[in-house]
Amino acid sequence: DAGVTQSPTHLIKTRGQQVTLRCSPKSGHDTVSWYQQALGQGPQFIFQYYEEEERQRGNFPDRFSGHQFPNYSSELNVNALLLGDSALYLCASSFDRESHEQYFGPGTRLTVT
Amino acid sequence: QKEVEQDPGPLSVPEGAIVSLNCTYSNSAFQYFMWYRQYSRKGPELLMYTYSSGNKEDGRFTAQVDKSSKYISLFIRDSQPSDSATYLCAMSDRKKVTFGTGTKLQVIP
């Protein structure tokens, strides 16, 4: 059973550019959440997608947007990248939006120069 | 004030020791409490998940929740070098999950 997968593993972008990160949830899971983890910090909740709609959102600007596809996979888009966006971006899936048993992918490490 | 405070560590213990990891919180709306283990350059792995106050045991791990004191703990018995990782507490108010900053644990053989 494949767990949560994310791509790419690493990414280097220049300030002002745009980036798209991808996530495939664990088999049987229909809810995807995205987190940003800065070095030495805990993950910070960005938003949650369920039934192709954003259901919950953390304290992140609208430069951060997302999408969920009919197969439950998801994308995170970040526009107008800032140096402070450099972090590990984690995707987590759960079997429904009420479940708090989240399973995380390995993350995408984004470096903004 | 942060909603979730976690002892910063790092914590270094000899193999076989009992490890105690702790978090406090200020948001009374938190109802669900989780502990995750994160190895370097990996995603967090769910270890324990509890809802009510009291203890929950799973092998060498025991999670303890005291809602009246807004305090949660994770105990690791007979610690092993493979337990060396960062341990994150997490809490949910049914809208979002809030993590602590993590405690780095090193178990020395």
Coordinates of C-alpha atoms in Angstrom, one line a residue, chain B residues 18-64:
Chain B
I18 CA 12.6 6.2 30.4
V19 CA 12.0 9.4 28.4
S20 CA 9.4 12.0 29.2
L21 CA 8.3 14.5 26.6
N22 CA 5.8 17.2 27.4
C23 CA 3.6 19.9 25.9
T24 CA 1.3 22.5 27.4
Y25 CA -1.5 24.4 25.6
S26 CA -3.7 27.3 26.1
N27 CA -6.6 26.7 23.8
S28 CA -9.5 25.0 25.6
A29 CA -11.0 24.1 22.2
F30 CA -8.3 21.4 21.6
Q31 CA -10.0 18.0 21.8
Y32 CA -7.6 15.7 20.0
F33 CA -4.0 15.1 20.9
M34 CA -1.3 13.5 18.8
W35 CA 2.4 12.7 19.0
Y36 CA 4.5 12.5 15.9
R37 CA 8.1 11.3 15.4
Q38 CA 10.1 12.9 12.7
Y39 CA 13.5 11.6 11.6
S40 CA 15.9 14.0 9.9
R41 CA 14.7 15.0 6.4
K42 CA 11.6 12.9 6.6
G43 CA 7.9 13.7 7.1
P44 CA 6.3 13.3 10.6
E45 CA 5.1 9.8 11.5
L46 CA 2.0 9.4 13.7
L47 CA 2.8 7.6 16.9
M48 CA -0.1 8.1 19.2
Y49 CA -3.6 9.7 19.0
T50 CA -5.8 10.4 22.0
Y51 CA -9.1 12.1 22.6
S52 CA -9.9 12.0 26.3
S53 CA -7.9 12.7 29.4
G54 CA -6.0 9.7 30.8
N55 CA -3.4 7.3 29.5
K56 CA -3.1 5.4 26.3
E57 CA -0.4 2.7 25.9
D58 CA 1.1 1.3 22.7
G59 CA 4.1 -1.0 23.2
R60 CA 6.9 1.1 24.7
F61 CA 5.0 4.3 24.3
T62 CA 2.4 5.9 26.7
A63 CA 0.5 9.1 25.9
Q64 CA -1.0 11.0 28.8

